[in-house]
Structure formats: C-alpha cells, structure tokens
PDB file of C-alpha atoms in Angstrom:
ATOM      1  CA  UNK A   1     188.524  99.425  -7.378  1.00  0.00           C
ATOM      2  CA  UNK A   2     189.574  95.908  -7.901  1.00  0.00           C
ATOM      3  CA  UNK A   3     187.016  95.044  -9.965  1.00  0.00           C
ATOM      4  CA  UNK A   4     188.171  98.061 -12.398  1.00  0.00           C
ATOM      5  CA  UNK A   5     191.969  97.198 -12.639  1.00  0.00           C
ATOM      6  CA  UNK A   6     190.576  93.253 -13.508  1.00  0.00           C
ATOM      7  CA  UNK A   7     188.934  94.653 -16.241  1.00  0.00           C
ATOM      8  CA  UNK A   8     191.198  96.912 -17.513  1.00  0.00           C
ATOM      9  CA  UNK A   9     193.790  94.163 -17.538  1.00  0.00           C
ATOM     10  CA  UNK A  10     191.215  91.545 -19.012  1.00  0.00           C
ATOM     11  CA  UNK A  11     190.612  94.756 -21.853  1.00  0.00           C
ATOM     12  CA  UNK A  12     194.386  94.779 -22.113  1.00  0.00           C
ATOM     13  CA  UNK A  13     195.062  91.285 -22.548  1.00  0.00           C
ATOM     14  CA  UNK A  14     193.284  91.447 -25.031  1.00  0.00           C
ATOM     15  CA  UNK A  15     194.061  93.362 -27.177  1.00  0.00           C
ATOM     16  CA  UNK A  16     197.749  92.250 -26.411  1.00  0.00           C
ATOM     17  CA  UNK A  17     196.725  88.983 -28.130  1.00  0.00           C
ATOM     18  CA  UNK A  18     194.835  89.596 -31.061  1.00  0.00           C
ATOM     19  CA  UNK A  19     197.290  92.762 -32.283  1.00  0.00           C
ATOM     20  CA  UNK A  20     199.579  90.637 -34.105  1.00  0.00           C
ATOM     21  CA  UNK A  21     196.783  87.667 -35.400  1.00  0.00           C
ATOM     22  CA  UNK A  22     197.411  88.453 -38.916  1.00  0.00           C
ATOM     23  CA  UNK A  23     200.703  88.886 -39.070  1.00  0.00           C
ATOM     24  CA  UNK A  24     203.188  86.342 -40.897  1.00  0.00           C
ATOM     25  CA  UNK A  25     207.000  85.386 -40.712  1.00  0.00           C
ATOM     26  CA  UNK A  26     208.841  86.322 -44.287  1.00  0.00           C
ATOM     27  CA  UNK A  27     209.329  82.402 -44.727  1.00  0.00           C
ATOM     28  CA  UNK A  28     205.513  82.502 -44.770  1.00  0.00           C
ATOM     29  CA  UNK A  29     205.059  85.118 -47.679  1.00  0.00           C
ATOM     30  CA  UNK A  30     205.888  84.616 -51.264  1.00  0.00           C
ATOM     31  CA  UNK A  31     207.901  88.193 -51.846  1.00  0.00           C
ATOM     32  CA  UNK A  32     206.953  89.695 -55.128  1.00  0.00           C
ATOM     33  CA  UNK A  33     209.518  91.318 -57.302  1.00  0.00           C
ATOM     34  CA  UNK A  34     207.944  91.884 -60.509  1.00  0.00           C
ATOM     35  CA  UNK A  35     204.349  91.911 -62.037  1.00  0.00           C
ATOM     36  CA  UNK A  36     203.459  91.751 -65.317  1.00  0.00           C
ATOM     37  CA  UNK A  37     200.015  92.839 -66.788  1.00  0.00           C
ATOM     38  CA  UNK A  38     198.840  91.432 -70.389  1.00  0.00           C
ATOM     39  CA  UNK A  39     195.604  90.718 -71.914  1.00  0.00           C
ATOM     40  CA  UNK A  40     195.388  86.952 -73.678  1.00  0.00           C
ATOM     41  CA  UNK A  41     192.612  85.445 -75.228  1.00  0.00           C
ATOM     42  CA  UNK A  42     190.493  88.356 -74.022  1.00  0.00           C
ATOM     43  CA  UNK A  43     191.461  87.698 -70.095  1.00  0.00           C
ATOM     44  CA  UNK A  44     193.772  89.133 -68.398  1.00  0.00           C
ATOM     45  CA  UNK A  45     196.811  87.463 -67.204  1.00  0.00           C
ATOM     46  CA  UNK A  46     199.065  88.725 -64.128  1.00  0.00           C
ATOM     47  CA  UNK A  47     202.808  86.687 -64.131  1.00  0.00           C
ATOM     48  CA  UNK A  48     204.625  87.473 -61.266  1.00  0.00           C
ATOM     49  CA  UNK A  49     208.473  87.091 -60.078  1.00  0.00           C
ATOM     50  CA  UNK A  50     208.909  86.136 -56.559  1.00  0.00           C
ATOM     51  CA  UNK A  51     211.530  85.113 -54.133  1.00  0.00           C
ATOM     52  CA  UNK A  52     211.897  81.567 -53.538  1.00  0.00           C
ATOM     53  CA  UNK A  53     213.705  80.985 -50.573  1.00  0.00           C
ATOM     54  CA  UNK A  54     213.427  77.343 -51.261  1.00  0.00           C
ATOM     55  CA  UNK A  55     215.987  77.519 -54.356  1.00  0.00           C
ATOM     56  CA  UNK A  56     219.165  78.687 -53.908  1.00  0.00           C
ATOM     57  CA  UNK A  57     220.146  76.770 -51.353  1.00  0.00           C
ATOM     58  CA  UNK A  58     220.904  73.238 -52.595  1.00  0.00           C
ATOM     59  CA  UNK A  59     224.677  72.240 -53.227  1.00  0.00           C
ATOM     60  CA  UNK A  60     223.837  71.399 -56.767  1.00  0.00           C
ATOM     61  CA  UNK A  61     223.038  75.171 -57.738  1.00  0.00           C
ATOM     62  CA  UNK A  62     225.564  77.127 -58.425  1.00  0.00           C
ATOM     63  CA  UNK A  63     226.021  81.134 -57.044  1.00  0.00           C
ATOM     64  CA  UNK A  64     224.283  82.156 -60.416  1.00  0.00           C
ATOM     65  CA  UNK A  65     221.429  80.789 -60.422  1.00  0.00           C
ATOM     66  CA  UNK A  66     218.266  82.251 -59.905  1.00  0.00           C
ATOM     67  CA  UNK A  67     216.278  83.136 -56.408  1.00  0.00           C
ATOM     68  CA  UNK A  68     212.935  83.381 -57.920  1.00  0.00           C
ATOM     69  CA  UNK A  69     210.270  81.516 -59.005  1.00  0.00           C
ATOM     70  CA  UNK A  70     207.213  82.588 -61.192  1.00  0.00           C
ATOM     71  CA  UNK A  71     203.583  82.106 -61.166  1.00  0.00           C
ATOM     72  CA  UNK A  72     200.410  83.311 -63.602  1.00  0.00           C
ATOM     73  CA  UNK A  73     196.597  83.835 -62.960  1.00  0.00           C
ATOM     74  CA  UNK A  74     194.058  85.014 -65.640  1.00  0.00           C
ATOM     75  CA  UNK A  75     190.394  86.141 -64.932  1.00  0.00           C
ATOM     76  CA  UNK A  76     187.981  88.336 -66.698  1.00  0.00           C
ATOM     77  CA  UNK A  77     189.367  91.504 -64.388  1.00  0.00           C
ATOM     78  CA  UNK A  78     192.702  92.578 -62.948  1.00  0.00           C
ATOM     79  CA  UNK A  79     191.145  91.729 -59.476  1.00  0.00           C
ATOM     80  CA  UNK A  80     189.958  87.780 -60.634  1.00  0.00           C
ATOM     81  CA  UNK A  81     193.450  87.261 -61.995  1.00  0.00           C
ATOM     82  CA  UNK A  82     194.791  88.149 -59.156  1.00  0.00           C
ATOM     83  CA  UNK A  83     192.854  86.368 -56.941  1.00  0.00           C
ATOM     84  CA  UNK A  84     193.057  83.198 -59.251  1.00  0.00           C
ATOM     85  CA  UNK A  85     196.596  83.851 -58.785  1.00  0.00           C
ATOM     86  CA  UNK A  86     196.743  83.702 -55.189  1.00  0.00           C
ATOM     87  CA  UNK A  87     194.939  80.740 -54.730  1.00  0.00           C
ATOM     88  CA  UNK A  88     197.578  78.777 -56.373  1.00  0.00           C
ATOM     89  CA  UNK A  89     200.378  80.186 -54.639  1.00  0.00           C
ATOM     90  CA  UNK A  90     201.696  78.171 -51.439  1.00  0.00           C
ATOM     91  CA  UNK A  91     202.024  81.326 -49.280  1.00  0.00           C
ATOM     92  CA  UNK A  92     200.496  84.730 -49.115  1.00  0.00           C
ATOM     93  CA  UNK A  93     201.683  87.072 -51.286  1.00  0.00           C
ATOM     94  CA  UNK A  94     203.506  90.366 -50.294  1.00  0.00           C
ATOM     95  CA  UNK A  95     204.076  93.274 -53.027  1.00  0.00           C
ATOM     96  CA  UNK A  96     205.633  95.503 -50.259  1.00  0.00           C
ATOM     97  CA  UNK A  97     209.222  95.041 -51.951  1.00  0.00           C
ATOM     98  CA  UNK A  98     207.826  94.753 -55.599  1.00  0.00           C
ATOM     99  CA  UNK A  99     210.116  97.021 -57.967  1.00  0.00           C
ATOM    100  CA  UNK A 100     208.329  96.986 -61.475  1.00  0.00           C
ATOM    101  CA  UNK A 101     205.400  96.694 -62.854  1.00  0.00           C
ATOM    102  CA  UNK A 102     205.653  95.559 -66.974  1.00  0.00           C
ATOM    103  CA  UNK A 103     202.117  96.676 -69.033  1.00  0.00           C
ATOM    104  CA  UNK A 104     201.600  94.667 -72.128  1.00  0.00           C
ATOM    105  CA  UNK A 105     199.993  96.757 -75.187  1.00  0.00           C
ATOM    106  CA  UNK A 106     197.204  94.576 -75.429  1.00  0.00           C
ATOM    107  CA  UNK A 107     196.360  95.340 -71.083  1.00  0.00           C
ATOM    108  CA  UNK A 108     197.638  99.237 -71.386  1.00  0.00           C
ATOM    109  CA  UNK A 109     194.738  99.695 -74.641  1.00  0.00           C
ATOM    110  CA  UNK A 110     191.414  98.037 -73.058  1.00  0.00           C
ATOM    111  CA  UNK A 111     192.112  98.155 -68.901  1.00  0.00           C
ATOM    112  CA  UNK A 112     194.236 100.603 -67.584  1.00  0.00           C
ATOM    113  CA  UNK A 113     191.414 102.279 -65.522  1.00  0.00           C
ATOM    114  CA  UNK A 114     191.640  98.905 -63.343  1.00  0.00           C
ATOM    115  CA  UNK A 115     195.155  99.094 -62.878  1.00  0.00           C
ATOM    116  CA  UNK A 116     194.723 102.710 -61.465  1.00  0.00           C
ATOM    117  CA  UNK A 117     191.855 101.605 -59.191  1.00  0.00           C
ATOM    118  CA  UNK A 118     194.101  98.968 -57.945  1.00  0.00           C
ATOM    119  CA  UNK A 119     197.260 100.859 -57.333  1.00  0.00           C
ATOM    120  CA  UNK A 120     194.894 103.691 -55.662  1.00  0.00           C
ATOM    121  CA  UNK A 121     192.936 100.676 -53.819  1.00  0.00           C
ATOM    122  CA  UNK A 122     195.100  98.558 -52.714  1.00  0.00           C
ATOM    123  CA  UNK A 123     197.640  99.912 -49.917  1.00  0.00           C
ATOM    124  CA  UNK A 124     200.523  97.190 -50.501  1.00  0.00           C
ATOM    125  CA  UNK A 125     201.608  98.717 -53.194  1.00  0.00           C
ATOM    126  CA  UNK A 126     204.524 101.562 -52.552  1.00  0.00           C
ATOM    127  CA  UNK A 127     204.243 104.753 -55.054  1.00  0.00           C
ATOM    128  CA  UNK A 128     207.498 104.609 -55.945  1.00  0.00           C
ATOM    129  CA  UNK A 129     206.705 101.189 -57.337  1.00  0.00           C
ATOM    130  CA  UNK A 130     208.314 101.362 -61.176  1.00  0.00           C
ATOM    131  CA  UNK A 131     206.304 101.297 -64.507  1.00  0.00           C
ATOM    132  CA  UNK A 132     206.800 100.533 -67.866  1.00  0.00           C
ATOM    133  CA  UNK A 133     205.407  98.620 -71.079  1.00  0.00           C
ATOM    134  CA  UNK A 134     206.111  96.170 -73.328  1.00  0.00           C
ATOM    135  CA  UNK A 135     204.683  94.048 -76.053  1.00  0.00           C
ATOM    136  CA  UNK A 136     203.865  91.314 -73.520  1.00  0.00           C
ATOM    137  CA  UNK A 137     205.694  91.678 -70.135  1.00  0.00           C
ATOM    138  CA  UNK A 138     205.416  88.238 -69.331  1.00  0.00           C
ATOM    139  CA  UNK A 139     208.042  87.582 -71.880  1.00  0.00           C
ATOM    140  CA  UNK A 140     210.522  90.147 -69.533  1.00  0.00           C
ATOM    141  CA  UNK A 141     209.043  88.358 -66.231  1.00  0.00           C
ATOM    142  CA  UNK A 142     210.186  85.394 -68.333  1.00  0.00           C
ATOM    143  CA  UNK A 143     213.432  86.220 -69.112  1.00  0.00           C
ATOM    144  CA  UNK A 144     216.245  84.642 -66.845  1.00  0.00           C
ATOM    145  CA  UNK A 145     218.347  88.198 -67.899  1.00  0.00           C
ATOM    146  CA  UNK A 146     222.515  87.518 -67.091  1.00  0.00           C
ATOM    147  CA  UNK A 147     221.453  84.545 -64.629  1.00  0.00           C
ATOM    148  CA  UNK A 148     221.063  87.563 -62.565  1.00  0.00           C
ATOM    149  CA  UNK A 149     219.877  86.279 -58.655  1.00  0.00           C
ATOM    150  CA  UNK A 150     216.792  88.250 -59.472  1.00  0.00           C
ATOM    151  CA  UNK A 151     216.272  88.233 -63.069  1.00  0.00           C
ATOM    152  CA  UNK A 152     213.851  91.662 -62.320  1.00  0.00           C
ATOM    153  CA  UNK A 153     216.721  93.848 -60.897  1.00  0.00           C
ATOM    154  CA  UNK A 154     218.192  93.435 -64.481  1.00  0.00           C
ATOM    155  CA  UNK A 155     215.390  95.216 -66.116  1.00  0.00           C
ATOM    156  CA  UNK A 156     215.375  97.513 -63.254  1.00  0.00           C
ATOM    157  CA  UNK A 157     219.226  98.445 -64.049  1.00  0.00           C
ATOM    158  CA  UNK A 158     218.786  99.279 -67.115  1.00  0.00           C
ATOM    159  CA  UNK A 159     215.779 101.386 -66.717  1.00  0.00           C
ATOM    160  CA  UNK A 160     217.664 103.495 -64.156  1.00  0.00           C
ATOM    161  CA  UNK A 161     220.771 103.504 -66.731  1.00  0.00           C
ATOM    162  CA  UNK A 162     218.795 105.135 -69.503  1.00  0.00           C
ATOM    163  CA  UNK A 163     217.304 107.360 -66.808  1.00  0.00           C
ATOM    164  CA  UNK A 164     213.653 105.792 -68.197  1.00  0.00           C
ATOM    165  CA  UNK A 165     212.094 106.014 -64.408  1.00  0.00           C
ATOM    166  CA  UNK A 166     208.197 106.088 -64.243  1.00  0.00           C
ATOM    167  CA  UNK A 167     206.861 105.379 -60.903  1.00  0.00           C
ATOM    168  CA  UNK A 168     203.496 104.903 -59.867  1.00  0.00           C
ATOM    169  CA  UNK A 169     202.924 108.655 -58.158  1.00  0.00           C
ATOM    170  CA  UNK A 170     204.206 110.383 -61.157  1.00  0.00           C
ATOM    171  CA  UNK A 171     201.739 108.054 -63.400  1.00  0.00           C
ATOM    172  CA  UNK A 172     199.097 108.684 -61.571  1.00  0.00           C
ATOM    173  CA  UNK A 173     199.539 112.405 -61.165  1.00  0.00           C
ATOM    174  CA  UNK A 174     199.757 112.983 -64.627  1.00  0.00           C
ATOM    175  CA  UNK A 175     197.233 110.905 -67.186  1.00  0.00           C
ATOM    176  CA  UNK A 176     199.859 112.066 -70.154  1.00  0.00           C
ATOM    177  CA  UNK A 177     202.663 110.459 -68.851  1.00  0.00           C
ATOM    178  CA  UNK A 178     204.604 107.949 -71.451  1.00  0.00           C
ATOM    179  CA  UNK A 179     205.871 104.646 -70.080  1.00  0.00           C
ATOM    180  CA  UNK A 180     209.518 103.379 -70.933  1.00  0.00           C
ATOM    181  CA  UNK A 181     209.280 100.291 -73.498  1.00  0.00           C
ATOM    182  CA  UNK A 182     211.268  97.476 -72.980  1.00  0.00           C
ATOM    183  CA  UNK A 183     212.189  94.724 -75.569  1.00  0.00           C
ATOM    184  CA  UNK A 184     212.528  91.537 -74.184  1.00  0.00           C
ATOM    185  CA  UNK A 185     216.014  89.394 -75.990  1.00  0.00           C
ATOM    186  CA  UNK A 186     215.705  86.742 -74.743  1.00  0.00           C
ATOM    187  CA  UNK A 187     218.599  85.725 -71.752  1.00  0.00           C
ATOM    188  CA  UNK A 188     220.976  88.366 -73.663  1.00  0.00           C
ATOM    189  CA  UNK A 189     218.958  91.520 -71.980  1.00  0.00           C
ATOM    190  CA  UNK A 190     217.101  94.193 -72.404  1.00  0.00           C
ATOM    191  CA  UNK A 191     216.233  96.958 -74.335  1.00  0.00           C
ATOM    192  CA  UNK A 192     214.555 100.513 -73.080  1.00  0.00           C
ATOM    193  CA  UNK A 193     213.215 102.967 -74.977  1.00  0.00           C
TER     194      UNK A 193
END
C-alpha cells in the first residue's frame, strides 16, 4: 500500500510540474492588435501592430503617443511569412486579443484559401476576430490614426460606427460575404465603405 500512494504522488508530481511548462508571463508575449495581409513582389507580406510595453513609459513621451510597435515578414505562403515574422520578433507572439484583420486586393485575389486554412487551423485566433480590405493594409497598420494609444482601435471605431462589422465566423460561414473597404489618409483617418 505504500508503495502505491509513492507512486501515485511521484505520477502527481508530475504532472503538477510540467502543466504549466509552456506557459508565458504577458511581459513575455508581443500582444497583437492588428494584422495586415498583402501580396508584394509576388510574396506575401504579414505587418502586424502590437503592444509595446516598452514605450509609453518614458518621461519624454507624452499621454498621446503610441503603445505599439510594428513588425513585417514575407515568404512565399501565409504560413512562411508568418514564421519569418516570428523569428524576428523579441517575444512570442499572442493573437488572442487581435481585433482586425486588413486584406490587401492584391492577397484577397490570389490566396484567400490560405487565410481560411489558417483561421480554421490555427486555434489563437478568436471568431469574432474583425475583417476587412483595403488596397494595401499595411498602409492602415501604418497609419499612426489621431495619435490614438492604439492606432488599430481607430480603424476599429469607425468600422463599428458605419455598422461595417465582418468577423471571421460570419466570413467563413458564408463564401459570398463582402468585406468593408477602408481608405487609408494618412494620420487624418479613415475611410469605410
């Protein structure tokens, strides 16, 4: 009988310890906010917004500056850009509080079929995730919109102002669904149509 409870508490030591081995702290993570999708040069090319807990925090910056930082990848596929992407980011990325996802044309004409194997792949992304299309959605990942803290939540706000929602269940439910546009003006805002 002793022999069983040692080995039941060896068993349960066990797995006490490795449970939480690939777990990380938030300062670990690089939060991603937005994601944009274009094809340039014939590769595509994921730009993404994060959270940079670094910035923000100086005395030199005032309360209107930004909180994010962005980063690019290109590959051949959606998955080797954002793998490429990865690798140059200091910290693992997390897309559990992502809130848009912007589709250039050029992406949306030739590789949409591996953006809907990724979303239906790839469990870290949340179906109410927001999409929507532009001529190149780096340019809105770009945009520093109203020296907003998070420049994304700007394009986000006005999406949910002209009522132009499209989120990742509907899209894929429906193959005849049309994506909101958005034209990028530069820091002035944003357009949705």
């Amino acid at each position: 009988m002793k022999i069983v409870k040692t080995v039941l508490s060896i068993i349960m030591l066990v797995f006490l310890l490795t449970g939480c081995s690939q777990s990380f702290m938030l300062n670990e993570m690089s939060v991603v906010q937005g994601i944009s999708l274009d094809e340039i040069g014939g590769e595509v090319t994921v730009c993404i917004q994060y959270l940079d807990l670094n910035k923000g925090s100086g005395k030199n910056e005032g309360l209107n500056s930004s909180l994010t930082s962005n980063a690019q990848g290109s590959g051949k596929t959606l998955v080797e850009a954002m793998t490429k992407l990865a690798s140059t980011m200091p910290d693992k990325m997390y897309y559990g509080q992502t809130k848009l996802i912007i589709i250039g044309d050029a992406f949306y004409e030739k590789h949409m079929t591996e953006l809907k194997n990724e979303l239906l792949r790839n469990n870290n992304f949340r179906c109410d995730l927001l999409l929507s299309r532009s001529k190149e959605g780096r340019k809105v990942i770009e945009n520093g919109f109203r020296n907003e803290r998070v420049p994304i939540d700007g394009v986000c706000k006005e999406l949910k102002s002209e009522n132009a929602l499209v989120n990742v269940n509907d899209y894929l439910g429906d193959n005849g669904i049309k994506l909101p546009r958005i034209i990028s003006l530069n820091d002035s805002g944003y357009i949705v149509y």
